[in-house]
């Protein structure tokens, strides 16, 4: 019995990360019992694995099957025992990897995509990359040592009946291979009898499916252009602000932590007095958390980007994807000057693929940190002291005023904010005059937050809405078309049950344009607290925007521009 008890503990250790990382949502590891210790549900789960729980009481098939067979062949040479340890080590690493992707990033693992995501993370890590690499190497080597030690200890225990070992190993084959190919890949990690080898095979097959789009030629991408006939007679100034971590949960906790302050409501009143109308909804992002670029690319390109590898490949220098028209292509064709604001400080230019950014945003002008003429206090980005940002309020206003004073033609400006990035424990506060923030001694000190992460998050979003709406109110005479949306839900504080929805707002003083959104189910208000509306999808927004802009500003308002809720079927069947 010692052998089986030790084997059970090894299996629990393999899946312990699944339980620990999901503790906030499912703290009870025995929830699968349904409140009854005599329930038959665990036995059914063993065969069918249809219910999602994050308990660690699962079976690492690869190691368990082999160690049961090996126990009937003892004594084994040292190299064979070490080989079993390596199997345990590799399967453990795969389980941790799959768990991290499913629990933190809330998506199925895709090896090619995740390697692209890792490269981006390696860039963001900057001066900490070697420390992180050392810690990861120590962790992996420690897992290897523990795995080999566990294999040695198991096979050094008193012998068990070969018949029992063979019977148990054989019995595990059915739940392991049961529908393993047809079982939904995104749910594979929840199987009770889990094979890292089979999951990795599914991972590679899943990754290979993403390769198909990368072989398409220019003719294919050009044939997907749905707005090539859209031309504008009137061209308003267009500002798109993607607020980092602005998820639907911001309004779910509105009573305890309201995100619309008195200042924001006053700005909305000023905008209404100036003739502006607002339309708001929720929009399903392609990601739950992490990979903001996939979110705003989905929104501006009208197709779903949920794979970092495909995204990075399509914007590479050898891609034919440039023949496909995004919002930026359409604006450029209509005489706009596109501008990109990306002022993250502390990142060396050799670590940023500016060519890829140019291909994505098609900017005539880019604003990095050094372009802001900023000498005030900076704020850490993410959790790294060597990556920093100016207050978003300063960056947006400075870039906009600089463009407006230099341009004699219509322009657009895109900005993905920086100050609302996790962990939200330190950030700027609103300044009545944004110019004072650029001095060496800013009038408004930063806000260090509190120990309540939810309160800190609400404060961060409140700051974002304060300055964005103040910016709009100050430039009400500029004929703005303002689009504000979230990239994804805030990580670590959002339960998966909240979904991937983020707020999206459209502000314009053209009633015909706003009416198009209201007819599509948007609400005529900024606040979405307790709102009962049918959400759209990020990839569907471009077609809705083009239909609205064509009817409001087009040279041929009668041109049939269809709203495609699922966007363009470009990367996969939507």
XYZ file of C-alpha atoms in Angstrom:
574
model
C 0.000 0.000 0.000
C 2.922 2.351 0.590
C 3.667 2.176 -3.118
C 0.162 3.257 -4.126
C 0.024 5.956 -1.459
C 3.347 7.379 -2.668
C 2.206 7.153 -6.302
C -0.984 9.042 -5.417
C 1.062 11.796 -3.736
C 3.275 12.125 -6.831
C 0.189 12.514 -9.022
C -1.310 15.111 -6.693
C 1.989 17.044 -6.763
C 1.905 17.083 -10.585
C -1.521 18.747 -10.645
C -1.123 20.915 -7.568
C -0.407 24.022 -9.747
C -3.878 23.584 -11.286
C -5.417 23.905 -7.845
C -3.098 26.628 -6.479
C -3.397 28.959 -9.492
C -7.181 28.662 -9.443
C -7.600 28.880 -5.668
C -9.494 32.194 -5.791
C -12.252 30.696 -7.934
C -12.366 27.162 -6.489
C -10.826 27.047 -3.012
C -12.540 23.763 -2.144
C -10.530 20.895 -3.676
C -13.392 18.463 -2.970
C -16.057 20.445 -4.827
C -16.294 17.681 -7.424
C -17.912 15.431 -4.827
C -21.041 17.538 -4.998
C -21.374 17.686 -1.208
C -21.630 13.943 -0.792
C -18.737 11.623 -0.047
C -20.810 8.759 -1.433
C -21.438 10.499 -4.765
C -20.778 8.441 -7.895
C -19.789 11.543 -9.828
C -16.012 11.024 -9.318
C -16.262 7.610 -10.986
C -18.164 9.072 -13.914
C -15.642 11.879 -14.172
C -12.880 9.281 -14.389
C -14.418 7.945 -17.595
C -15.934 11.025 -19.178
C -14.299 14.082 -17.554
C -17.134 16.367 -18.540
C -17.191 18.624 -15.477
C -14.564 21.299 -14.949
C -12.925 21.370 -11.539
C -9.433 22.393 -10.523
C -8.795 19.763 -7.872
C -5.347 18.109 -7.930
C -6.768 14.574 -7.654
C -5.839 13.486 -11.152
C -3.614 10.906 -12.784
C -0.483 11.652 -14.772
C -1.007 8.776 -17.194
C 2.406 8.820 -18.868
C 4.349 8.342 -15.656
C 1.790 6.253 -13.765
C 1.371 3.731 -16.600
C 5.126 3.311 -17.081
C 5.948 3.071 -13.373
C 3.248 0.422 -12.879
C 4.714 -1.642 -15.716
C 8.252 -1.026 -14.442
C 7.285 -2.210 -10.965
C 6.680 -5.686 -12.418
C 10.161 -5.813 -13.970
C 12.265 -5.038 -10.910
C 15.123 -4.812 -10.318
C 15.716 -2.145 -12.965
C 19.096 -0.695 -13.977
C 19.840 2.832 -12.797
C 19.447 4.336 -16.247
C 15.904 2.926 -16.570
C 14.893 4.438 -13.222
C 16.417 7.763 -14.285
C 14.487 7.537 -17.574
C 11.242 7.172 -15.617
C 12.244 10.252 -13.648
C 12.754 12.149 -16.896
C 9.275 11.085 -18.079
C 7.819 12.424 -14.828
C 9.840 15.624 -15.182
C 8.788 16.350 -18.769
C 5.149 15.516 -18.149
C 5.170 17.726 -15.034
C 6.566 20.650 -17.054
C 3.879 20.154 -19.706
C 1.154 20.076 -17.048
C 2.437 23.318 -15.489
C 2.648 24.964 -18.931
C -0.897 23.892 -19.869
C -2.186 25.009 -16.465
C -0.631 28.468 -16.733
C -2.175 29.026 -20.173
C -5.603 27.775 -19.123
C -5.835 29.421 -15.689
C -3.952 32.709 -16.144
C -4.384 33.411 -19.856
C -7.731 31.566 -20.025
C -7.005 29.901 -23.358
C -5.787 26.607 -24.714
C -2.008 26.205 -25.142
C -0.615 26.702 -28.639
C 3.100 26.035 -28.764
C 3.928 28.293 -31.720
C 1.760 31.118 -30.376
C 3.082 30.759 -26.849
C 6.678 30.920 -28.054
C 5.821 34.238 -29.740
C 4.227 35.388 -26.491
C 7.358 34.289 -24.622
C 9.560 36.323 -26.962
C 7.416 39.385 -26.268
C 7.628 38.733 -22.544
C 11.380 38.346 -22.862
C 11.493 41.824 -24.400
C 9.358 43.320 -21.643
C 11.497 41.601 -18.987
C 14.384 43.804 -20.164
C 17.079 44.060 -17.455
C 15.455 41.275 -15.422
C 15.626 38.688 -18.175
C 18.783 36.993 -16.878
C 17.488 36.915 -13.308
C 14.207 35.420 -14.548
C 16.080 32.927 -16.727
C 18.205 31.887 -13.733
C 15.162 31.413 -11.516
C 13.343 29.428 -14.202
C 16.400 27.260 -14.800
C 16.689 26.600 -11.064
C 12.993 25.710 -10.939
C 13.212 23.352 -13.905
C 16.344 21.660 -12.574
C 14.752 21.362 -9.156
C 11.711 19.693 -10.752
C 14.097 17.309 -12.568
C 15.878 16.363 -9.337
C 12.583 15.807 -7.507
C 11.241 13.730 -10.392
C 14.235 11.399 -10.479
C 14.201 11.139 -6.687
C 10.473 10.252 -6.747
C 11.039 7.545 -9.368
C 13.908 6.079 -7.334
C 11.906 6.021 -4.111
C 8.851 4.470 -5.727
C 10.800 1.633 -7.304
C 12.746 1.041 -4.080
C 9.538 0.297 -2.151
C 8.365 -3.261 -1.427
C 7.107 -5.141 -4.445
C 3.455 -5.169 -5.346
C 1.556 -7.914 -7.092
C 2.434 -7.866 -10.816
C -1.133 -8.863 -11.609
C -2.561 -5.875 -9.726
C -0.048 -3.503 -11.346
C -0.857 -4.761 -14.849
C -4.604 -4.647 -14.159
C -4.492 -1.025 -12.952
C -2.249 0.033 -15.856
C -4.606 -1.628 -18.335
C -7.665 -0.053 -16.695
C -6.142 3.418 -17.162
C -5.936 2.975 -20.935
C -9.669 3.457 -21.505
C -10.121 6.813 -19.702
C -6.816 8.038 -21.124
C -7.587 7.355 -24.784
C -11.356 7.790 -24.582
C -12.218 10.316 -27.324
C -8.749 11.870 -26.943
C -8.741 13.092 -30.554
C -12.334 14.320 -30.724
C -12.378 15.710 -27.182
C -12.483 19.498 -27.351
C -8.884 20.636 -27.216
C -9.538 23.662 -25.012
C -11.038 21.315 -22.379
C -8.322 18.659 -22.567
C -6.498 19.945 -19.488
C -9.523 19.104 -17.319
C -9.309 15.367 -18.010
C -8.878 13.261 -14.898
C -6.608 10.715 -16.558
C -4.307 13.130 -18.323
C -1.563 12.288 -20.796
C 0.983 15.025 -21.444
C 2.079 13.224 -24.601
C -1.429 13.148 -26.065
C -2.024 16.757 -25.051
C 1.229 17.819 -26.682
C 0.244 15.997 -29.881
C -3.061 17.873 -29.862
C -1.128 21.084 -29.189
C 1.101 20.559 -32.219
C -1.875 19.688 -34.414
C -3.670 22.784 -33.159
C -0.579 24.877 -33.966
C -0.269 23.411 -37.468
C -3.783 24.548 -38.304
C -2.653 28.131 -37.832
C -0.020 27.708 -40.534
C -2.589 27.601 -43.335
C -3.319 31.319 -43.250
C 0.381 32.170 -43.496
C 0.631 30.606 -46.966
C -2.119 32.809 -48.457
C -1.145 35.225 -51.226
C -2.050 38.879 -51.785
C -4.981 37.954 -54.003
C -6.588 36.049 -51.145
C -6.198 38.930 -48.664
C -7.322 41.565 -51.173
C -10.452 39.537 -51.913
C -11.451 39.904 -48.246
C -11.545 43.717 -48.392
C -15.166 44.607 -47.700
C -14.826 48.404 -47.552
C -12.813 49.291 -50.666
C -15.629 51.504 -51.972
C -16.089 53.492 -48.781
C -15.082 57.127 -49.280
C -15.690 60.011 -46.907
C -16.939 63.469 -47.854
C -16.572 64.744 -44.288
C -13.579 63.626 -42.242
C -13.749 64.114 -38.467
C -10.734 63.791 -36.208
C -10.587 60.188 -35.018
C -9.056 59.189 -31.678
C -8.973 55.578 -30.539
C -8.018 54.887 -26.934
C -7.526 51.297 -25.846
C -7.599 51.286 -22.044
C -5.373 48.568 -20.635
C -7.299 46.039 -18.488
C -10.624 47.852 -18.985
C -12.914 44.850 -18.604
C -16.621 44.424 -17.984
C -15.816 43.710 -14.345
C -15.121 47.445 -13.951
C -18.877 48.024 -13.940
C -19.823 44.769 -12.202
C -18.515 46.134 -8.893
C -19.792 49.653 -9.513
C -21.565 50.097 -6.169
C -18.524 49.228 -4.070
C -15.957 50.759 -6.413
C -17.557 53.213 -8.888
C -15.409 54.024 -11.898
C -17.292 57.126 -13.096
C -16.367 60.022 -10.826
C -18.127 63.371 -10.448
C -15.410 64.816 -12.664
C -16.134 62.305 -15.439
C -19.867 62.950 -15.212
C -19.226 66.692 -15.426
C -17.180 66.136 -18.595
C -20.041 64.102 -20.050
C -22.454 66.956 -19.297
C -20.139 69.410 -21.061
C -19.942 67.116 -24.068
C -23.724 66.770 -24.175
C -24.055 70.563 -24.066
C -21.656 70.724 -27.029
C -23.912 68.376 -29.007
C -22.054 65.106 -28.455
C -23.866 61.813 -28.053
C -22.535 58.533 -26.706
C -23.234 54.901 -27.473
C -21.828 52.133 -25.262
C -21.834 48.364 -25.172
C -19.782 45.374 -24.168
C -17.550 43.701 -26.723
C -16.074 40.224 -26.520
C -12.295 40.426 -26.792
C -10.353 37.582 -28.435
C -8.373 37.037 -25.224
C -9.154 36.916 -21.534
C -5.870 38.488 -20.406
C -2.384 39.049 -21.776
C -1.597 39.921 -25.396
C -3.247 43.340 -25.728
C -2.048 43.626 -29.324
C -4.295 40.723 -30.315
C -7.263 42.651 -28.984
C -6.746 46.007 -30.653
C -5.667 44.353 -33.890
C -8.920 42.365 -33.900
C -10.884 45.570 -33.451
C -9.074 47.621 -36.097
C -8.647 44.815 -38.651
C -12.105 43.305 -38.338
C -10.891 39.729 -37.958
C -10.268 37.638 -34.872
C -6.661 37.476 -33.698
C -6.341 35.011 -30.844
C -3.010 33.468 -31.797
C 0.161 35.478 -31.184
C 2.202 33.427 -33.661
C -0.253 34.047 -36.507
C -0.437 37.734 -35.612
C 3.335 38.170 -35.537
C 3.756 36.237 -38.782
C 1.118 38.232 -40.654
C 2.858 41.483 -39.776
C 6.301 40.167 -40.693
C 8.215 41.610 -43.613
C 7.542 38.674 -45.953
C 3.780 38.503 -45.389
C 1.175 39.212 -48.074
C -1.201 40.461 -45.391
C -0.527 44.092 -46.350
C -3.071 43.669 -49.158
C -5.829 43.396 -46.551
C -7.407 46.720 -45.530
C -7.698 47.642 -41.881
C -9.180 50.790 -40.389
C -5.779 52.440 -40.809
C -5.608 51.519 -44.508
C -9.105 52.914 -45.082
C -8.315 56.172 -43.296
C -5.026 56.519 -45.160
C -6.825 55.986 -48.469
C -9.260 58.747 -47.476
C -6.519 61.299 -46.884
C -5.950 60.824 -43.169
C -2.621 61.030 -41.397
C -2.389 58.057 -39.003
C -0.497 58.612 -35.755
C 0.641 56.104 -33.134
C 1.326 56.896 -29.479
C 3.460 54.215 -27.790
C 5.509 55.991 -25.082
C 6.848 53.130 -22.968
C 10.174 54.215 -21.520
C 13.199 52.072 -20.753
C 12.837 49.794 -23.777
C 15.783 49.832 -26.112
C 14.871 50.263 -29.787
C 16.690 47.039 -30.588
C 14.058 45.133 -28.621
C 11.070 46.728 -30.385
C 10.072 45.614 -33.860
C 9.106 49.033 -35.165
C 8.762 47.691 -38.706
C 6.038 45.313 -37.531
C 4.301 48.169 -35.702
C 4.480 50.282 -38.848
C 2.884 47.514 -40.871
C 0.103 47.178 -38.303
C -0.736 50.830 -37.570
C 0.572 52.480 -40.770
C 1.542 55.672 -38.905
C 2.997 58.763 -40.510
C 4.225 59.721 -37.081
C 5.063 57.761 -33.932
C 5.411 59.117 -30.412
C 7.768 57.208 -28.124
C 8.764 58.306 -24.611
C 11.546 60.584 -25.834
C 9.086 62.361 -28.153
C 6.941 63.647 -25.284
C 9.242 66.394 -23.963
C 8.469 65.015 -20.522
C 10.476 65.779 -17.368
C 8.004 64.877 -14.651
C 7.479 61.850 -12.436
C 7.346 58.454 -14.125
C 5.424 55.359 -13.135
C 6.565 51.762 -13.245
C 5.103 49.643 -16.004
C 3.869 46.231 -14.913
C 6.173 45.207 -12.014
C 9.495 46.422 -13.402
C 11.365 49.448 -12.167
C 13.336 49.811 -15.391
C 10.221 50.106 -17.586
C 8.307 53.303 -17.001
C 5.698 55.625 -18.433
C 4.585 59.204 -18.206
C 1.026 59.838 -16.987
C -1.383 58.734 -19.698
C -3.169 62.064 -19.348
C -0.026 63.919 -20.340
C 0.873 61.543 -23.175
C -2.534 61.706 -24.868
C -2.905 65.472 -24.618
C 0.678 66.173 -25.676
C 0.512 63.932 -28.730
C -2.884 65.259 -29.799
C -1.910 68.926 -29.456
C 1.369 68.319 -31.305
C -0.401 66.634 -34.215
C -3.157 69.245 -34.382
C -0.667 72.113 -34.548
C 1.385 70.399 -37.271
C -1.257 68.814 -39.521
C -3.254 70.576 -42.195
C -5.244 67.462 -43.052
C -7.499 65.136 -41.073
C -5.738 62.777 -38.724
C -6.251 59.774 -36.496
C -4.482 58.933 -33.256
C -4.248 55.492 -31.630
C -3.149 54.975 -28.035
C -3.091 51.913 -25.788
C -2.755 53.230 -22.247
C 0.049 52.220 -19.888
C -0.866 53.408 -16.385
C -3.768 50.964 -15.953
C -1.620 47.855 -16.334
C -1.552 45.276 -13.539
C -0.771 45.466 -10.560
C -2.486 48.906 -10.154
C -0.728 49.684 -6.874
C 0.920 52.900 -8.027
C -0.264 55.421 -10.554
C -0.824 59.061 -11.381
C -3.826 61.140 -10.416
C -5.810 63.556 -12.545
C -4.386 67.051 -13.065
C -6.589 70.029 -13.901
C -3.867 71.239 -16.274
C -2.047 68.333 -17.913
C 0.919 70.566 -18.800
C 1.942 70.787 -15.139
C 2.658 67.054 -15.220
C 5.575 67.547 -17.571
C 7.621 69.549 -15.083
C 10.259 68.133 -12.764
C 8.032 68.893 -9.762
C 4.481 67.920 -10.720
C 1.680 69.601 -8.801
C -0.263 66.350 -8.452
C 1.540 63.466 -6.697
C 1.047 59.860 -7.642
C -1.436 57.584 -5.909
C 0.198 54.618 -4.171
C -3.136 52.862 -3.755
C -4.184 50.523 -0.951
C -3.991 46.852 -0.022
C -7.375 46.186 -1.676
C -6.512 45.118 -5.226
C -10.108 45.615 -6.402
C -10.171 49.149 -5.046
C -6.808 49.862 -6.694
C -8.122 48.571 -10.003
C -11.246 50.751 -9.790
C -9.095 53.764 -8.928
C -6.911 53.069 -11.951
C -9.891 52.865 -14.320
C -11.454 55.933 -12.707
C -8.292 57.868 -13.527
C -8.423 56.670 -17.132
C -12.026 57.759 -17.627
C -11.396 61.069 -15.842
C -8.678 62.218 -18.212
C -10.126 60.682 -21.385
C -13.483 62.410 -20.925
C -11.775 65.631 -19.832
C -9.665 65.433 -23.005
C -12.803 65.013 -25.110
C -14.575 67.905 -23.369
C -11.589 70.220 -23.892
C -11.577 69.424 -27.606
C -15.315 69.394 -28.180
C -14.927 72.025 -30.913
C -12.593 69.775 -32.928
C -15.362 67.543 -34.288
C -14.070 64.432 -32.549
C -14.990 60.859 -33.211
C -13.741 59.168 -30.052
C -13.659 55.384 -29.618
C -12.717 54.041 -26.185
C -12.501 50.311 -25.547
C -10.810 47.736 -23.338
C -8.237 45.200 -24.459
C -9.146 42.467 -21.960
C -10.361 41.754 -18.464
C -8.048 42.623 -15.548
C -6.018 39.503 -14.708
C -6.073 37.761 -11.322
C -9.236 39.509 -10.086
C -11.691 38.459 -12.796
C -13.459 35.103 -12.508
C -13.676 33.170 -15.739
C -17.458 33.262 -15.449
C -17.299 36.985 -16.287
C -16.278 36.118 -19.824
C -13.978 38.120 -22.097
C -16.205 41.170 -22.489
C -14.834 44.700 -22.305
C -16.641 48.051 -22.455
C -16.663 49.960 -25.735
C -17.836 53.554 -26.188
C -18.382 55.712 -29.268
C -18.616 59.485 -28.850
C -19.574 61.829 -31.690
C -21.702 64.880 -32.326
C -23.060 63.378 -35.510
C -26.458 61.933 -34.469
C -26.722 59.754 -37.548
C -23.444 57.997 -36.734
C -24.402 57.384 -33.099
C -27.841 56.175 -34.130
C -26.289 53.329 -36.106
C -24.727 52.011 -32.921
C -27.897 52.486 -30.895
C -29.849 50.504 -33.478
C -27.297 47.728 -33.027
C -28.105 47.478 -29.324
C -25.685 50.001 -27.822
C -26.914 52.003 -24.816
C -27.113 55.842 -24.990
C -24.987 56.213 -21.860
C -21.385 55.802 -20.779
C -22.034 53.818 -17.608
C -22.724 50.132 -18.188
C -23.494 49.278 -14.570
C -26.484 46.908 -14.490
C -26.823 47.297 -18.257
C -28.747 44.563 -20.064
C -27.401 44.625 -23.608
C -26.323 42.130 -26.214
C -22.526 42.396 -26.563
C -20.745 42.648 -29.877
C -17.329 41.186 -30.698
C -14.102 43.097 -31.242
C -13.742 41.685 -34.742
C -17.255 42.849 -35.635
C -16.694 46.475 -34.640
C -14.882 47.590 -37.825
C -17.809 46.692 -40.088
C -20.224 48.475 -37.748
C -18.001 51.555 -37.641
C -17.627 51.597 -41.431
C -21.381 51.306 -41.922
C -21.977 54.157 -39.479
C -19.243 56.394 -40.920
C -20.374 55.765 -44.493
C -23.963 56.728 -43.707
C -22.886 59.781 -41.720
C -19.875 60.993 -43.703
C -19.743 58.977 -46.940
C -19.826 60.329 -50.468
C -22.395 57.602 -51.164
C -24.447 57.100 -47.988
C -26.646 54.578 -49.798
C -23.700 52.265 -50.397
C -24.596 48.895 -48.822
C -22.053 48.310 -46.069
C -22.958 45.193 -44.137
C -22.401 44.749 -40.433
C -20.592 41.449 -39.879
C -20.932 40.547 -36.169
C -18.200 37.884 -36.423
C -15.909 39.978 -38.602
C -14.164 38.721 -41.706
C -13.629 34.964 -41.985
C -9.924 35.402 -42.517
C -8.023 33.339 -39.981
C -10.657 30.663 -39.473
C -14.329 30.053 -39.963
C -15.981 32.508 -37.593
